[in-house]
Coordinates of C-alpha atoms in Angstrom, one line a residue:
M699 CA 0.0 0.0 0.0
L700 CA 1.5 3.3 -1.1
K701 CA 1.2 6.0 1.5
L702 CA 0.4 9.6 0.4
E703 CA 2.9 11.0 2.8
H704 CA 5.7 9.1 1.0
L705 CA 4.4 10.1 -2.4
R706 CA 4.4 13.8 -1.4
T707 CA 8.0 13.5 -0.4
L708 CA 8.9 11.8 -3.7
D709 CA 7.0 14.5 -5.6
A710 CA 8.9 17.3 -3.7
L711 CA 12.2 15.5 -4.3
A712 CA 11.4 15.3 -8.1
R713 CA 10.4 18.9 -8.3
H714 CA 13.4 20.3 -6.3
G715 CA 16.0 17.8 -7.5
S716 CA 17.6 17.7 -4.0
V717 CA 17.0 16.2 -0.6
S718 CA 17.6 19.6 1.0
G719 CA 15.1 21.3 -1.3
A720 CA 12.4 18.7 -0.6
A721 CA 13.1 19.0 3.2
E722 CA 12.7 22.8 3.1
E723 CA 9.5 22.6 1.2
L724 CA 8.0 19.9 3.5
H725 CA 9.3 21.5 6.7
I726 CA 11.1 18.2 7.7
T727 CA 14.7 17.3 8.1
T728 CA 16.9 15.9 5.3
S729 CA 17.1 12.7 7.4
A730 CA 13.3 12.4 7.4
V731 CA 13.3 12.7 3.6
S732 CA 15.8 9.9 3.3
Q733 CA 13.8 7.8 5.8
Q734 CA 10.6 8.2 3.9
M735 CA 12.3 7.4 0.6
S736 CA 13.7 4.2 2.2
K737 CA 10.2 3.2 3.4
L738 CA 8.7 4.0 -0.1
E739 CA 11.4 1.7 -1.7
R740 CA 10.3 -1.1 0.7
E741 CA 6.7 -0.5 -0.2
V742 CA 7.3 -0.8 -4.0
G743 CA 10.1 -3.4 -3.7
Q744 CA 12.4 -1.4 -6.0
Q745 CA 15.3 1.1 -5.8
L746 CA 14.0 4.6 -6.5
L747 CA 17.1 6.7 -5.8
A748 CA 20.8 6.2 -6.4
K749 CA 23.8 8.1 -5.0
N750 CA 25.2 10.7 -7.3
G751 CA 28.3 12.3 -5.7
R752 CA 27.0 14.2 -2.7
G753 CA 23.4 14.1 -4.0
V754 CA 21.0 11.6 -5.4
R755 CA 19.5 10.8 -8.8
F756 CA 16.4 9.0 -9.8
T757 CA 16.4 5.5 -11.1
D758 CA 14.1 4.6 -14.0
A759 CA 11.6 3.2 -11.5
G760 CA 12.0 6.4 -9.4
R761 CA 11.2 8.7 -12.4
L762 CA 8.2 6.5 -13.3
L763 CA 6.8 6.6 -9.8
A764 CA 7.4 10.3 -9.5
E765 CA 5.3 11.0 -12.6
H766 CA 2.5 8.8 -11.1
A767 CA 2.9 10.6 -7.8
A768 CA 2.3 14.0 -9.3
R769 CA -0.9 12.7 -11.0
I770 CA -2.1 10.9 -7.8
L771 CA -1.6 14.0 -5.6
S772 CA -3.5 16.1 -8.2
Q773 CA -6.3 13.6 -8.2
V774 CA -6.5 13.6 -4.4
E775 CA -6.9 17.4 -4.6
L776 CA -9.6 17.1 -7.2
A777 CA -11.4 14.4 -5.2
Q778 CA -11.4 16.8 -2.2
S779 CA -12.8 19.6 -4.3
D780 CA -15.5 17.3 -5.8
L781 CA -16.5 16.0 -2.3
E782 CA -16.8 19.6 -1.0
A783 CA -18.7 20.7 -4.1
Q784 CA -21.1 17.8 -4.0
P785 CA -23.4 19.2 -1.2
G786 CA -22.4 22.8 -2.1
Q787 CA -21.6 23.5 1.5
V788 CA -18.7 25.7 2.6
A789 CA -17.2 23.5 5.3
G790 CA -14.1 21.8 6.5
E791 CA -10.7 23.5 7.0
L792 CA -9.1 26.2 5.0
R793 CA -5.4 27.2 5.5
V794 CA -4.6 30.7 4.4
A795 CA -1.7 33.1 4.6
A796 CA -0.9 36.7 3.8
F797 CA 2.0 39.1 3.9
P798 CA 1.9 41.2 7.1
T799 CA 0.2 44.4 6.0
A800 CA -2.5 42.4 4.0
A801 CA -3.0 40.2 7.1
R802 CA -3.4 43.3 9.2
R803 CA -6.0 45.0 7.1
L804 CA -7.7 42.3 5.0
F805 CA -7.8 39.2 7.2
P806 CA -9.9 40.7 10.1
V807 CA -12.7 41.7 7.7
A808 CA -12.6 38.7 5.5
L809 CA -12.2 36.0 8.1
R810 CA -14.9 37.5 10.3
D811 CA -17.2 37.5 7.2
L812 CA -16.4 33.8 6.6
R813 CA -17.1 32.9 10.2
E814 CA -20.5 34.6 10.1
R815 CA -21.6 33.3 6.8
H816 CA -20.1 29.8 7.0
P817 CA -19.9 28.6 10.6
A818 CA -19.0 25.1 9.4
L819 CA -15.8 26.4 7.9
R820 CA -12.7 26.5 10.1
V821 CA -10.1 28.9 8.8
C822 CA -6.4 28.8 10.0
S823 CA -4.4 31.8 9.1
R824 CA -0.8 32.9 9.3
E825 CA 1.4 35.9 8.3
Q826 CA 4.0 34.9 5.8
E827 CA 6.1 36.5 3.1
P828 CA 4.9 36.1 -0.5
E829 CA 7.6 33.7 -1.7
Q830 CA 7.0 31.4 1.2
S831 CA 3.2 31.5 0.8
I832 CA 3.4 30.7 -2.9
R833 CA 5.6 27.7 -2.2
G834 CA 3.2 26.6 0.6
V835 CA 0.2 26.8 -1.8
A836 CA 2.1 24.9 -4.5
R837 CA 3.1 22.0 -2.2
G838 CA -0.3 21.8 -0.5
D839 CA 0.6 23.2 2.9
L840 CA -1.7 26.1 2.3
D841 CA -5.0 26.3 0.4
L842 CA -4.9 30.0 -0.4
A843 CA -2.5 33.0 -0.1
V844 CA -2.6 36.7 -0.4
V845 CA 0.6 37.8 -2.1
L846 CA 1.9 40.8 -4.1
D847 CA 4.1 42.0 -6.8
W848 CA 5.2 45.4 -8.2
Y849 CA 4.3 47.4 -11.3
N850 CA 7.7 46.8 -12.7
K851 CA 8.6 43.4 -11.1
P852 CA 6.0 40.6 -11.5
M853 CA 6.0 37.7 -9.0
P854 CA 6.6 34.4 -10.8
L855 CA 4.0 31.8 -10.1
P856 CA 4.6 28.0 -10.4
D857 CA 2.6 26.0 -12.9
G858 CA -0.7 24.8 -11.5
L859 CA -1.6 28.0 -9.6
V860 CA -4.2 30.5 -10.5
K861 CA -4.7 34.0 -9.2
A862 CA -7.3 36.8 -8.8
P863 CA -6.6 40.5 -8.3
L864 CA -7.6 42.1 -5.0
L865 CA -6.4 45.7 -5.2
D866 CA -3.6 48.0 -6.3
D867 CA -1.7 49.5 -3.4
P868 CA -0.1 53.0 -4.0
V869 CA 3.2 53.7 -2.1
D870 CA 4.9 56.9 -1.0
V871 CA 8.3 57.7 0.5
A872 CA 8.4 58.2 4.3
L873 CA 10.9 60.9 5.4
P874 CA 11.9 62.4 8.7
A875 CA 10.0 65.6 9.2
G876 CA 13.2 67.6 9.1
H877 CA 14.3 66.0 5.8
R878 CA 15.2 68.4 2.9
F879 CA 12.4 67.0 0.8
A880 CA 9.7 66.9 3.5
G881 CA 7.9 69.9 2.2
R882 CA 7.7 68.8 -1.5
D883 CA 4.5 67.9 -3.3
E884 CA 6.2 64.9 -4.9
V885 CA 9.6 63.3 -5.3
D886 CA 11.4 60.9 -7.5
L887 CA 13.4 57.9 -6.2
A888 CA 16.5 59.3 -7.9
D889 CA 16.3 62.2 -5.4
F890 CA 17.4 59.9 -2.7
A891 CA 20.7 58.7 -4.2
E892 CA 22.6 60.0 -1.2
D893 CA 20.2 58.9 1.5
E894 CA 20.3 55.8 3.7
W895 CA 17.4 53.4 3.0
I896 CA 15.5 51.5 5.6
T897 CA 14.3 48.3 3.8
W898 CA 13.1 44.8 4.2
G899 CA 15.2 41.7 4.9
E900 CA 17.9 40.5 2.6
G901 CA 16.3 38.3 -0.1
E902 CA 12.7 39.3 0.5
F903 CA 10.8 40.2 -2.6
C904 CA 10.1 43.8 -1.6
H905 CA 13.7 44.4 -0.8
E906 CA 14.8 42.9 -4.2
W907 CA 12.2 45.1 -5.9
L908 CA 13.7 48.2 -4.2
M909 CA 17.2 47.3 -5.2
F910 CA 16.1 46.5 -8.8
T911 CA 14.2 49.8 -9.1
L912 CA 16.9 52.0 -7.7
R913 CA 19.7 50.3 -9.7
S914 CA 17.6 50.7 -12.9
K915 CA 17.9 54.5 -12.2
G916 CA 21.7 54.2 -11.9
I917 CA 21.6 54.4 -8.1
E918 CA 23.6 52.0 -5.9
P919 CA 21.4 52.3 -2.7
V920 CA 22.9 52.8 0.7
I921 CA 21.2 50.4 3.1
G922 CA 21.2 51.6 6.7
H923 CA 18.7 49.3 8.4
R924 CA 16.4 46.4 7.7
A925 CA 13.1 45.6 9.3
A926 CA 10.3 43.2 8.2
E927 CA 7.4 45.2 9.6
S928 CA 6.3 48.6 8.2
H929 CA 5.7 50.1 11.6
T930 CA 9.3 49.2 12.6
Q931 CA 10.6 50.9 9.4
L932 CA 8.5 54.0 10.2
G933 CA 9.9 54.1 13.7
L934 CA 13.4 54.1 12.4
V935 CA 12.5 57.0 10.0
A936 CA 11.0 58.9 13.0
A937 CA 14.4 58.6 14.6
G938 CA 16.0 60.2 11.6
L939 CA 17.9 57.1 10.6
G940 CA 16.8 57.1 6.9
V941 CA 13.9 57.0 4.5
C942 CA 11.7 54.1 3.5
I943 CA 8.9 53.0 1.1
A944 CA 5.5 53.4 2.7
P945 CA 2.7 51.4 1.1
L946 CA -0.8 52.6 1.8
L947 CA -2.3 49.2 2.6
G948 CA -2.0 48.6 6.3
R949 CA -0.2 51.8 7.0
D950 CA -0.4 52.6 10.7
P951 CA -0.9 56.2 11.8
L952 CA 2.4 57.9 11.1
P953 CA 4.7 58.3 14.1
D954 CA 5.5 61.8 15.2
G955 CA 8.3 63.2 13.2
V956 CA 7.5 61.3 10.0
V957 CA 5.9 62.7 6.8
T958 CA 5.1 60.9 3.5
V959 CA 5.6 62.4 0.0
P960 CA 4.0 60.9 -3.1
L961 CA 6.3 59.7 -5.9
R962 CA 6.3 61.6 -9.2
Q963 CA 6.1 58.3 -11.1
R964 CA 3.2 56.6 -9.4
V965 CA 4.4 53.4 -7.9
R966 CA 2.0 50.6 -7.0
R967 CA 2.0 47.1 -5.5
H968 CA -0.4 44.6 -7.1
V969 CA -2.1 42.6 -4.3
F970 CA -3.7 39.3 -5.4
V971 CA -4.8 35.9 -4.1
V972 CA -3.5 32.6 -5.4
W973 CA -4.7 29.0 -5.0
R974 CA -4.1 25.7 -6.8
A975 CA -6.0 25.2 -10.1
D976 CA -7.1 21.7 -9.1
A977 CA -8.8 23.1 -6.0
D978 CA -10.8 25.6 -8.1
R979 CA -14.1 23.9 -7.5
R980 CA -13.9 23.9 -3.7
P981 CA -16.7 26.0 -2.3
S982 CA -14.5 27.1 0.5
I983 CA -11.9 28.5 -1.9
R984 CA -14.6 30.4 -3.8
A985 CA -16.1 31.8 -0.6
A986 CA -12.7 32.9 0.7
V987 CA -11.9 34.7 -2.6
R988 CA -15.3 36.5 -2.4
A989 CA -14.6 37.5 1.2
L990 CA -11.1 38.8 0.4
R991 CA -12.4 40.9 -2.5
A992 CA -15.1 42.4 -0.3
A993 CA -12.5 43.2 2.3
A994 CA -10.3 44.8 -0.3
E995 CA -13.1 47.1 -1.3
S996 CA -13.9 48.0 2.4
P997 CA -12.9 51.4 3.6
T998 CA -11.4 49.8 6.7
A999 CA -8.6 48.3 4.5
V1000 CA -6.9 51.7 4.2
S1001 CA -8.7 53.7 6.9
A1002 CA -5.7 54.0 9.1
A1003 CA -3.8 55.7 6.3
S1004 CA -6.5 58.1 5.1

């Protein structure tokens, strides 16, 4: 009897091409990946993996079973969708994630609406950066995620995911009140070639966007401080330690000593929701997308910044 847990590990290993990649995706140790593959080999009575230097390679039997595993896991998802859709009831469990500012503004409205309208649905939510959320949806750890990209830097999506737009989020530059540009009606990113930037963590999508955008203008940015949360970034701006990008969505009331100035070239983040295509028929997915769209249109989504 083939176990789905072992087939999921095989599928992750095939997609990533490495034990470490599969382990990271599945949130288990590399030793656990190896143990599950050993159990799967005993289940099928054939060798599926062979050593290849410091890594592994698939045998012919391993490649064949990996192809079947991808189809089996997709069919399992479809079966779940069909079972949910059969009575048309929004029920069961839904695992959702969003990046912090979206979680702060959209989740309270959307998840409350889901609880009131669909009491048989249990929603589990988490804050997570977009890249992690997309991987989580692709591998089945999450059912749905609110993610973002930028007007000039799209977020790549793996095959098998679909998306729906929620809103466009305009951004300004946040400056110390005593900054030389604090009284301007608008600014350009190139104006800050000599300023220190307060940005997101190394490798995060928004940080990479800022580096990409500034460098495209011939600016090698000076990074003074990094902070994942927008209110932390604004606190550092208030202390006079630099400038930062300030999206409107989820913007807390500005701290004393901070002003925002619009950018001359209107800069926007695109906020959207993603889920697996083979889960498209699940009533819970459709209900969650409707609730998130309604939350995105609600004044409370941006009320703190207005």
